[in-house]
Coordinates of C-alpha atoms in Angstrom, one line a residue:
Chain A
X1 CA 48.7 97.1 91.2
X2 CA 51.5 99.6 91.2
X3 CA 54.0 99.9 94.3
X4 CA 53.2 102.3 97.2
X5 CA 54.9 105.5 96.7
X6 CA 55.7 107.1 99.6
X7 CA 56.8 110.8 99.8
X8 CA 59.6 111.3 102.4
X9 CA 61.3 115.1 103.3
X10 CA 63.6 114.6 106.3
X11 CA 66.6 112.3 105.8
X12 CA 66.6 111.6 109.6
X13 CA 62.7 110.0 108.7
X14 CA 63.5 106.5 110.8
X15 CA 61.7 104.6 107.5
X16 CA 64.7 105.7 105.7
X17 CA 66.9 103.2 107.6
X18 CA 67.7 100.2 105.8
X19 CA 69.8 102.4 103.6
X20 CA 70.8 105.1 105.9
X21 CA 74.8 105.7 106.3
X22 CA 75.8 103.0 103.7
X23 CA 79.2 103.5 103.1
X24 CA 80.1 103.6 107.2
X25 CA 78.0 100.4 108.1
X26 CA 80.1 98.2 105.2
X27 CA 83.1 99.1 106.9
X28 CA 82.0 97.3 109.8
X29 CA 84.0 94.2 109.0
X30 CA 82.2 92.6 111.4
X31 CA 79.0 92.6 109.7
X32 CA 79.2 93.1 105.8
X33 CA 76.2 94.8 104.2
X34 CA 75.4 96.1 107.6
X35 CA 72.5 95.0 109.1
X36 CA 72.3 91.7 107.5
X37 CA 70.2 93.1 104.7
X38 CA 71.1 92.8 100.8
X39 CA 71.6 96.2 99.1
X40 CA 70.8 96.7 95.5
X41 CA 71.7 99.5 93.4
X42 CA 70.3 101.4 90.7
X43 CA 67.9 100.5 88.1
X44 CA 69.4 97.5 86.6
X45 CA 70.0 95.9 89.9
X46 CA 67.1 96.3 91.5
X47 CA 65.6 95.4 88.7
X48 CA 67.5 91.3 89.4
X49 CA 67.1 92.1 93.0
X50 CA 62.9 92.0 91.9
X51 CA 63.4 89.5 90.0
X52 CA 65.2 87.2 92.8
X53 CA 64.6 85.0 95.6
X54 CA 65.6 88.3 97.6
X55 CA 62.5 89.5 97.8
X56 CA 62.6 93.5 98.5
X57 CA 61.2 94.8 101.5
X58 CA 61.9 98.5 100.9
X59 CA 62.9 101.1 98.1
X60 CA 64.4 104.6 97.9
X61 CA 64.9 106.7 95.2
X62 CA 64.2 109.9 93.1
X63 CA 61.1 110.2 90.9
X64 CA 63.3 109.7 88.3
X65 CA 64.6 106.0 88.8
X66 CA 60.6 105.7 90.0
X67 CA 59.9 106.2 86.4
X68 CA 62.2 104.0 84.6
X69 CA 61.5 101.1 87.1
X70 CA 57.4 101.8 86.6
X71 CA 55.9 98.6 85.4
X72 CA 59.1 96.3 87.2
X73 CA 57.1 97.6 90.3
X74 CA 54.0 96.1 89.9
X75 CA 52.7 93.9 92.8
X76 CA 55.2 94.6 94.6
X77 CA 54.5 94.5 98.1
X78 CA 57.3 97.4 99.3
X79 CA 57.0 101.0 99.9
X80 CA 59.5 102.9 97.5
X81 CA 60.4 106.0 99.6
X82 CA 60.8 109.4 97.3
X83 CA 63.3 111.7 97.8
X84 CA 64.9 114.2 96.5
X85 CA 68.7 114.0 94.9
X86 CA 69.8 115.9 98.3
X87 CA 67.6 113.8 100.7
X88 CA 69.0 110.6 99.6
X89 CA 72.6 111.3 99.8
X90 CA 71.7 113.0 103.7
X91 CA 70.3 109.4 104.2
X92 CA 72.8 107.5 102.5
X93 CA 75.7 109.6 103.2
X94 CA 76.6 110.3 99.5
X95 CA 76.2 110.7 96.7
X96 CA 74.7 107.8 94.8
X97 CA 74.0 108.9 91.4
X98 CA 72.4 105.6 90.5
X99 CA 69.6 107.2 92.1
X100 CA 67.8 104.2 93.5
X101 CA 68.1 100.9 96.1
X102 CA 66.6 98.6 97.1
X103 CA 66.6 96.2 100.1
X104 CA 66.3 92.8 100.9
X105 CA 66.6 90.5 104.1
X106 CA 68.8 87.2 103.3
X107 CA 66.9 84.2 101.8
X108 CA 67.3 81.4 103.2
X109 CA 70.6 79.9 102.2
X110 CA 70.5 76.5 99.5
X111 CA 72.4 73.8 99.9
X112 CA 75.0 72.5 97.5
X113 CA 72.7 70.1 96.2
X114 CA 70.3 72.2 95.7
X115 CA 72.2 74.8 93.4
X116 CA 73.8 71.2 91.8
X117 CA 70.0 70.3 90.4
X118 CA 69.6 70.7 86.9
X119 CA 73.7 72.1 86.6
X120 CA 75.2 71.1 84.3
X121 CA 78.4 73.6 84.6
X122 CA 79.3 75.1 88.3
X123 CA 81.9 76.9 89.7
X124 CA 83.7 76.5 92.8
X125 CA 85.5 79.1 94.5
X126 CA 88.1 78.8 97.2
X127 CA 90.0 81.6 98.9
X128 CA 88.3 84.2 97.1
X129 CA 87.5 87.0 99.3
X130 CA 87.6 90.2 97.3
X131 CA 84.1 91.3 96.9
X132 CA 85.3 92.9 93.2
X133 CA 86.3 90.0 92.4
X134 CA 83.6 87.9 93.8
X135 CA 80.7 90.3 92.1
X136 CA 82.8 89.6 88.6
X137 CA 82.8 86.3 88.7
X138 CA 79.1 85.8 88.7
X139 CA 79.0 88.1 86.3
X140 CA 81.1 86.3 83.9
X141 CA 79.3 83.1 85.3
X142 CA 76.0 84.6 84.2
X143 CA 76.7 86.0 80.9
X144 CA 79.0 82.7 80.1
X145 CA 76.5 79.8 80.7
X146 CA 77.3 78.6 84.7
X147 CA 74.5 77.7 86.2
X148 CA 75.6 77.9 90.1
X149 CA 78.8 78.9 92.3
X150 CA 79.9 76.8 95.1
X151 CA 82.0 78.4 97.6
X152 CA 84.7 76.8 99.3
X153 CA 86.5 77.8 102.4
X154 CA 87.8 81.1 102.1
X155 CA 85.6 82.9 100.7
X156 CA 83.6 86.6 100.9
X157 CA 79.9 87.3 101.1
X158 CA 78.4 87.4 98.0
X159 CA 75.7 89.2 99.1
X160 CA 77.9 92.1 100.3
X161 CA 76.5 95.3 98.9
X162 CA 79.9 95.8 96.5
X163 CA 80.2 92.3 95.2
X164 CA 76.3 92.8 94.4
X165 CA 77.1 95.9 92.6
X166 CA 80.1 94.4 90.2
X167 CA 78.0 91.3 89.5
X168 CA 75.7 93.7 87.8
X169 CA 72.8 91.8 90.3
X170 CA 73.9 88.6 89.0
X171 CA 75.0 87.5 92.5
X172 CA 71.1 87.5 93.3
X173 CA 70.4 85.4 90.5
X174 CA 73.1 82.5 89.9
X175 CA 72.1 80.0 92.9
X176 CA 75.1 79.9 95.2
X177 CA 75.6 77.7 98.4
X178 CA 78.3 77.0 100.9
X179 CA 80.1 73.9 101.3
X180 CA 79.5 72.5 105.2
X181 CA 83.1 70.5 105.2
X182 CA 85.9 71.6 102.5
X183 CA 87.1 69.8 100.3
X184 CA 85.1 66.7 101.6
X185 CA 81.7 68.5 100.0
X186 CA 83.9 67.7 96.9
X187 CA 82.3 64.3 97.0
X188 CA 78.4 65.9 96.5
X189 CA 79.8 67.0 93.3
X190 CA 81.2 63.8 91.8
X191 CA 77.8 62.0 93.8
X192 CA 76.3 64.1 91.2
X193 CA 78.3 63.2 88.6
X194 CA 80.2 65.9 88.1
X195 CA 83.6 65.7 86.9
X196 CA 85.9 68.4 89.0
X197 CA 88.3 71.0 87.0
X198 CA 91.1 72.5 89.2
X199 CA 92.8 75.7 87.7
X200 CA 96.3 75.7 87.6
X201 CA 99.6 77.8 86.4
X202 CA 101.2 74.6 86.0
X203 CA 102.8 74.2 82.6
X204 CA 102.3 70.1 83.0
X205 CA 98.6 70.5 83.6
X206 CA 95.8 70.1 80.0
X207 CA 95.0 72.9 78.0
X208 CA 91.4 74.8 78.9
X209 CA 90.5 74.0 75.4
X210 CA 91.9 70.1 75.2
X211 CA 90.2 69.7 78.8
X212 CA 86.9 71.0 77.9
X213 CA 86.9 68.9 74.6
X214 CA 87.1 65.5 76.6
X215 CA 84.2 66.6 79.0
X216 CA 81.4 68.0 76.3
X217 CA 79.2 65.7 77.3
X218 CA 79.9 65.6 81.0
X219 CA 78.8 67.5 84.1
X220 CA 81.5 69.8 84.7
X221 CA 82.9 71.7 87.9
X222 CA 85.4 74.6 87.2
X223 CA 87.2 75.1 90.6
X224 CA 89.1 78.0 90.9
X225 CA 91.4 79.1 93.8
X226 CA 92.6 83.1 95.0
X227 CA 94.6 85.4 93.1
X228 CA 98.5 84.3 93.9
X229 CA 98.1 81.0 96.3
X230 CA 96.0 79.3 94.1
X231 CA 94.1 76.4 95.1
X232 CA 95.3 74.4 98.0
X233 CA 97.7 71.5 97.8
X234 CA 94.5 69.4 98.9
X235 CA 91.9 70.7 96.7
X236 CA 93.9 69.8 94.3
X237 CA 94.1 66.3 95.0
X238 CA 90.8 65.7 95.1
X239 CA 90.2 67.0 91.5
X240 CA 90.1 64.7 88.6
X241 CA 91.5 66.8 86.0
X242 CA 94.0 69.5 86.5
X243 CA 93.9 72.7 83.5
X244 CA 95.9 75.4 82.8
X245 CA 95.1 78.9 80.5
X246 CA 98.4 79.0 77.5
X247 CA 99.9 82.0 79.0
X248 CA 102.9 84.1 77.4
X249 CA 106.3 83.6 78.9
X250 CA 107.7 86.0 81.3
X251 CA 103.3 87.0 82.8
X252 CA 102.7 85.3 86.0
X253 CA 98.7 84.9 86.2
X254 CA 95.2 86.5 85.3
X255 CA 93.5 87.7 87.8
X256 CA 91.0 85.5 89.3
X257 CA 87.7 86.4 88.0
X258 CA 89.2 86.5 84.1
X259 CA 91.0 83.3 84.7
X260 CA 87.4 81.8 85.6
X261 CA 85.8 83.8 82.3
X262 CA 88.3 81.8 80.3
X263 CA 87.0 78.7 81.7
X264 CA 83.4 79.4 81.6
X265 CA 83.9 80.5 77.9
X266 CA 85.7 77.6 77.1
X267 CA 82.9 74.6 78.9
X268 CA 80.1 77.4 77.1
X269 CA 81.9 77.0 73.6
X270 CA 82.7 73.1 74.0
X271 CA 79.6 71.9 75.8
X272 CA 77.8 73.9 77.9
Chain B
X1 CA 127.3 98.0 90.7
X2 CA 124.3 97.8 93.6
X3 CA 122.1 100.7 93.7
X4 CA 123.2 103.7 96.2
X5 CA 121.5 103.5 99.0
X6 CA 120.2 106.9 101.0
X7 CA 118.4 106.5 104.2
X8 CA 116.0 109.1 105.1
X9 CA 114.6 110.0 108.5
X10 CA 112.9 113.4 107.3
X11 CA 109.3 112.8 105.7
X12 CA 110.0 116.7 104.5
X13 CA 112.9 116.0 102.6
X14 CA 112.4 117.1 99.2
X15 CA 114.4 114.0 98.0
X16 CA 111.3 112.1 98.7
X17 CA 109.1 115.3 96.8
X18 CA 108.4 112.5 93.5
X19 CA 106.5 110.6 95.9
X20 CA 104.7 113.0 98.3
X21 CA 101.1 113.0 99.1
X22 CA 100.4 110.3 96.1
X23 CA 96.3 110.5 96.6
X24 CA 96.0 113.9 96.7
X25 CA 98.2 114.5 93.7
X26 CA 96.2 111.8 91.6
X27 CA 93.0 113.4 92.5
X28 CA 93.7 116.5 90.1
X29 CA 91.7 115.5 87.1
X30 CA 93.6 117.6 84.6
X31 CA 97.3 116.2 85.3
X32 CA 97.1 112.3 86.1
X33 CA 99.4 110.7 88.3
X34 CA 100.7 114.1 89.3
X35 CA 103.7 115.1 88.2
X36 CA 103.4 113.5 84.6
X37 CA 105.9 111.2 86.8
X38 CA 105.0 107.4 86.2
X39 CA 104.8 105.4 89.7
X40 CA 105.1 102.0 90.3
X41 CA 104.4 100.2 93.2
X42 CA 105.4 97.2 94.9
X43 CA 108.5 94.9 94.3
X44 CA 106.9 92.8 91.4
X45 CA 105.8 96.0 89.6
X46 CA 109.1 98.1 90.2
X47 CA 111.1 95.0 88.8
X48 CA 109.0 95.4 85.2
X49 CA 109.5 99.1 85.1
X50 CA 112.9 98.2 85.5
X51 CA 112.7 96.4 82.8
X52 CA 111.2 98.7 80.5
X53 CA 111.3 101.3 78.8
X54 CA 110.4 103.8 81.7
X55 CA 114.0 104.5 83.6
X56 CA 113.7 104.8 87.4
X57 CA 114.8 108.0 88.8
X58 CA 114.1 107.7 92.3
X59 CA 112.9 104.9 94.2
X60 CA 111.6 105.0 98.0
X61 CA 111.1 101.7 100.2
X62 CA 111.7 100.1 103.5
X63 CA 115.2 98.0 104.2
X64 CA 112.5 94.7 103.7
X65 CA 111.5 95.7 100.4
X66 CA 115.5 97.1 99.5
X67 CA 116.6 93.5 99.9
X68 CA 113.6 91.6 98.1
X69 CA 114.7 93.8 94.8
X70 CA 118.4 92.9 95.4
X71 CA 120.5 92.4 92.6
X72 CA 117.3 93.8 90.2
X73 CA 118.7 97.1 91.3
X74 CA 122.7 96.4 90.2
X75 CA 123.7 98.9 87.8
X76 CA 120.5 101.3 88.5
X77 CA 121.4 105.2 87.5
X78 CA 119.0 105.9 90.6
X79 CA 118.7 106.5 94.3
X80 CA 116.8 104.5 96.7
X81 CA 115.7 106.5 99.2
X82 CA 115.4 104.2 102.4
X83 CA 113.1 104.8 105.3
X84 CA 110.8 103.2 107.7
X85 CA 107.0 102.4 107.1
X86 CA 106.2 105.9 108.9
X87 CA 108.5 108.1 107.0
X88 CA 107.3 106.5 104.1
X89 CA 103.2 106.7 105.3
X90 CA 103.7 110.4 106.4
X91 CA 105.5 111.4 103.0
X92 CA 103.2 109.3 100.6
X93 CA 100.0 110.7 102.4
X94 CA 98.6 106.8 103.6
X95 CA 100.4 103.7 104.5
X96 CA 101.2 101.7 101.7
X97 CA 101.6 98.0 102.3
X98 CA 103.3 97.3 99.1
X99 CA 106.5 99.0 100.9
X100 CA 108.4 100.2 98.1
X101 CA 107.5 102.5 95.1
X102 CA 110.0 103.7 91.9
X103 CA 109.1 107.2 89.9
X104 CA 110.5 107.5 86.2
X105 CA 109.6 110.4 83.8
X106 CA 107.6 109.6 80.4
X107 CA 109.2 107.9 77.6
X108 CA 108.7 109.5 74.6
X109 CA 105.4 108.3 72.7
X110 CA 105.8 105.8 70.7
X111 CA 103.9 105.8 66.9
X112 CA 101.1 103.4 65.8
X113 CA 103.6 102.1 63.2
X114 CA 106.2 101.8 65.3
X115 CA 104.2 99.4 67.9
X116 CA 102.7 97.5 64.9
X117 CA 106.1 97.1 63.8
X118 CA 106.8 93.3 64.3
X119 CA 103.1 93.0 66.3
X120 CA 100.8 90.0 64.7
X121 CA 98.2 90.9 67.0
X122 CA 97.4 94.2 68.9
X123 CA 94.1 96.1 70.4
X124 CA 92.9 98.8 69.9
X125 CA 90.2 100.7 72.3
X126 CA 88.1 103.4 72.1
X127 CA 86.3 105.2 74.9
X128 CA 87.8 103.1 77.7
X129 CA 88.3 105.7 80.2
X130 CA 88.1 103.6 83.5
X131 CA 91.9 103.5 84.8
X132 CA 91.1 100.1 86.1
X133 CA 90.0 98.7 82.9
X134 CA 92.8 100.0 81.3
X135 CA 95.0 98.6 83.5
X136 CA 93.4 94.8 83.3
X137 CA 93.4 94.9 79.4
X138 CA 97.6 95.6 79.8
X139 CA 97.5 92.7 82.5
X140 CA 95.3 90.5 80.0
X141 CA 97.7 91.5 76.8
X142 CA 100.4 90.2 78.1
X143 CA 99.1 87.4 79.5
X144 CA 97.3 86.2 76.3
X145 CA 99.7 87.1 73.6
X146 CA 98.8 90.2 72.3
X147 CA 102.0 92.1 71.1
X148 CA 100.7 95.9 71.5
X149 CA 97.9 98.3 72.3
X150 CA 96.7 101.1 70.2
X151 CA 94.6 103.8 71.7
X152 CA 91.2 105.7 69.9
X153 CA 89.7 108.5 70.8
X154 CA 88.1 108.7 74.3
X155 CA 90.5 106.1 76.4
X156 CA 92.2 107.5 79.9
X157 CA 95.9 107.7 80.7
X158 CA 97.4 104.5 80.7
X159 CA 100.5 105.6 83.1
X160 CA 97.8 106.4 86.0
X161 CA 99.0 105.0 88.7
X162 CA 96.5 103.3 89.4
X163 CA 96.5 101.8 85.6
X164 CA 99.8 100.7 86.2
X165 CA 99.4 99.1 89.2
X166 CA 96.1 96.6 88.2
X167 CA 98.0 96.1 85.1
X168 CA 101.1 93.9 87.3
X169 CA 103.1 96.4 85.6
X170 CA 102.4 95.1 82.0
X171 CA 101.5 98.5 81.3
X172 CA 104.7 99.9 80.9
X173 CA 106.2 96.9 79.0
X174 CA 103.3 95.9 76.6
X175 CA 103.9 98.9 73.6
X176 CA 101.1 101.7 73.6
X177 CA 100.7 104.3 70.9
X178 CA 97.6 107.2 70.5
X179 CA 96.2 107.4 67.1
X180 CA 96.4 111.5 66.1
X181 CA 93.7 110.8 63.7
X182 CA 90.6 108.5 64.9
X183 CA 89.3 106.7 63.2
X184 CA 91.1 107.2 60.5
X185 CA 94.2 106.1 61.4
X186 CA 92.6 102.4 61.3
X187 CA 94.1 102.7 58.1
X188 CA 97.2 102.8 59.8
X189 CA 96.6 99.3 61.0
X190 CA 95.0 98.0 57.5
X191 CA 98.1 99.0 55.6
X192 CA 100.1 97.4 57.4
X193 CA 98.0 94.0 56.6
X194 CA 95.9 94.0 59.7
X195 CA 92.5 92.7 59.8
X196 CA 90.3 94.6 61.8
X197 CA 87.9 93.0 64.7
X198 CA 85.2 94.9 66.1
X199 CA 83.4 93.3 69.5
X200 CA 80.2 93.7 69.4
X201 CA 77.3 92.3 71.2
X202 CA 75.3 92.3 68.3
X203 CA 73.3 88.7 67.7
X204 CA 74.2 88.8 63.6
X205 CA 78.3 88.5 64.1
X206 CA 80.6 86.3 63.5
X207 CA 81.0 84.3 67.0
X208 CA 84.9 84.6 68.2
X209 CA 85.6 81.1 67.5
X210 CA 84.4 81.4 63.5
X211 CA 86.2 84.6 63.2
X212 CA 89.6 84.3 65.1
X213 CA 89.8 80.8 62.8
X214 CA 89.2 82.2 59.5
X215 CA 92.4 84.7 60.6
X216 CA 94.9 82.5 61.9
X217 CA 97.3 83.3 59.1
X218 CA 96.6 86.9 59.6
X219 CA 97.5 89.8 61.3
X220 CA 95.0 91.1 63.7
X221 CA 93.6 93.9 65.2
X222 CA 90.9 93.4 68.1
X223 CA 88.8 96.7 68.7
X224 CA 86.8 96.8 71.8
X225 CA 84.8 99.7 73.0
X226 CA 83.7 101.3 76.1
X227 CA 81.5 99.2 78.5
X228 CA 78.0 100.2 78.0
X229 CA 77.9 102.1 74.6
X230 CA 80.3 100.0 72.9
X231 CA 82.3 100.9 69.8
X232 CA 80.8 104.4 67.2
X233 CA 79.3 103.4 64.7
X234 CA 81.9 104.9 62.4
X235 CA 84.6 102.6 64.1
X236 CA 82.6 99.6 63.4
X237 CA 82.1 100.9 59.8
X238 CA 85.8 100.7 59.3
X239 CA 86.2 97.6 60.9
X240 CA 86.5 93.7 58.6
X241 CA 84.7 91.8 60.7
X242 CA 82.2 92.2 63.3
X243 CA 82.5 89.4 66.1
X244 CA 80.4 88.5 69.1
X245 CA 81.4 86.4 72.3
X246 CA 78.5 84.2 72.6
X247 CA 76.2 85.1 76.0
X248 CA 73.7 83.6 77.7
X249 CA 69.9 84.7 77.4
X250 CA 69.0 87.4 79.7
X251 CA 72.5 89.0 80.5
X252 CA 73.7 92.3 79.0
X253 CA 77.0 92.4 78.8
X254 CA 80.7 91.4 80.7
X255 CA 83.2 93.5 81.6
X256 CA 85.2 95.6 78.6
X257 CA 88.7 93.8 80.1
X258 CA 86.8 90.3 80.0
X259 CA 85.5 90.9 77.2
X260 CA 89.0 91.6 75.9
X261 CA 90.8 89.0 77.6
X262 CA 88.2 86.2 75.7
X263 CA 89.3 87.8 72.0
X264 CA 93.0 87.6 73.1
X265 CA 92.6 84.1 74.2
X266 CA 90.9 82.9 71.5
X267 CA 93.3 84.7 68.8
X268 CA 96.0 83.0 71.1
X269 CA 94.5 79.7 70.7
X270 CA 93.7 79.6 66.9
X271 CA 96.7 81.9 65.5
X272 CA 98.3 83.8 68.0

């Protein structure tokens, strides 16, 4: 069965509005991605989105995009609305040259144990709250063998319609949770067996690679802290191995989501 | 000597004319960040082009940011122009939190041989016209070790402003030279003894690990090209080695400054 293709002429049509006014209703910092709902865009995204737990409930897009999604489309129970280029930017409120989104309510949230079941690398994130950021690092966490982020205190919603953008849809695919009590929710990790991996600049700390080496055959948790501050003093101590990246004299730091590509790399290459 | 220090109250002044209406200025496709004038922004980032080989000839902050820089400015053959955050948000077009910003005129370019001169290992891009990538490969070369930056056909301005400022200012103290002749001037690189790395993602390379091991001895040269199409074919005909970061099934590709930033740190690790 082939999705419903709905024709649709006036941007004002009220079926148009999960997606309408996009780039006003995410700067409602009050409520990111708007209404609550999960925003995917363009073909390769909606695409991930499909094959999610965020199941869509509604496309729009050109006859174009409706092409190149075709088969991706099949059983699925949404109406894609077709518009014109001009239609969809009135709707949207520019101009989206991907062409095509998608939208999703929320899935129900996992818990860390959940996403820890069948891990055998995860990241943990504290203090991250750029969504750039955030979208890259489950990108790098995808394409570099992590099986599942754990977010600490701190951080931004994943599910916000830029991080899901950068992640390339990853962030609808790596299984993510929230920690009820930081850093105690530490402890589900090393329950599990999981030995924890803070990131530091701190010349005294063990090399990613000499780290890594001594935990091939080990659950591993990389746990990596915001761009400047770092992980907190506390986090920290409740981590059983420190690691540092070799940097050059005289740089200060990577940013966060290519600090935690090193890492991922290195647990991939050594024992992931 | 400390700097000398002018305050302004005027936003109109045309002392403060390097600086005025920043966005609008960097908006004009056909002359990047304006002027031709380099920018730098913030204390941390002023400090490097201080430091380099980009001399300040104007610099514009608030009293706060003045005293942060201190004794970085002794000796300076420039003004700082001091104001308040509203002279400063009304002359620069927006408010900018960073609170202080330098303007220096180009250097004169620098030759592929010259920046291989002394190098052992440098990139080389092609096609990576995103300002922010450019700027996060600078950040990620001097972070990881890499001595310079050669540019192919097809790359964006490196002196953007906004290249400079996701680069921590590493963009105006890691070397940079255009090849006049690409790609031939790859033999540029392998006269002077460099071996030349191409990324690819294809599944029949050489993984990093294999490759940057075999070269430890060796001068390298890491090409990496655009984020989607990836280096021409011609490039990767004149490459030595073809070499592949390992991914997981299912995921495309990562970002061209990961990407990068996983060669360098590998090279860094086995023969940097």
């Amino acid at each position: 069965m082939s999705a419903c293709v709905i024709d649709v002429d006036d941007p004002a049509d009220p079926r148009l509005d999960d997606f309408r006014d996009l780039n006003s209703v995410d700067r409602r910092p009050d409520l990111p991605s708007g209404k609550g709902l999960v925003i995917a865009e363009g073909v390769l995204v909606v695409q991930r989105m499909i094959a999610s737990r965020f199941v869509p409930r509604a496309l729009l897009g050109t006859d174009r995009r409706l092409a190149e999604l075709g088969a991706d489309l099949d059983g699925l129970a949404a109406p894609f609305y077709r518009v014109n280029a001009d239609v969809m930017a009135e709707a949207v409120g520019f101009h989206l040259n991907r062409g095509v989104l998608a939208s999703a309510s929320r899935a129900a949230e996992l818990t860390v144990s959940q996403v820890l079941d069948g891990a055998r690398t995860v990241a943990v994130l504290e203090g991250v709250n750029d969504h750039e950021n955030l979208g890259s690092v489950f990108r790098n966490a995808a394409g570099l063998g992590v099986d599942a982020v754990v977010f600490g205190s701190g951080c931004a919603d994943p599910l916000y319609r830029r991080a899901v953008r950068v992640s390339m849809g990853h962030a609808l695919l790596v299984p993510f949770a929230k920690a009820r009590e930081w850093p105690q929710d530490l402890k589900v990790l090393r329950d599990n067996g999981f030995r924890l991996l803070a990131m530091t600049p701190d010349p005294a700390a063990q090399t990613l690679a000499e780290a890594m080496a001594q935990l091939a055959e080990q659950r591993v948790a990389i746990l990596v802290g915001a761009e400047g501050p770092g992980l907190k003093e506390h986090t920290m101590r409740s981590s059983d191995v420190r690691v540092r990246i070799p940097m050059s004299r005289g740089t200060d730091s990577l940013n966060v989501a290519t600090a935690a590509a090193l890492a991922f790399y290195e647990r991939d290459r050594l024992g992931g």
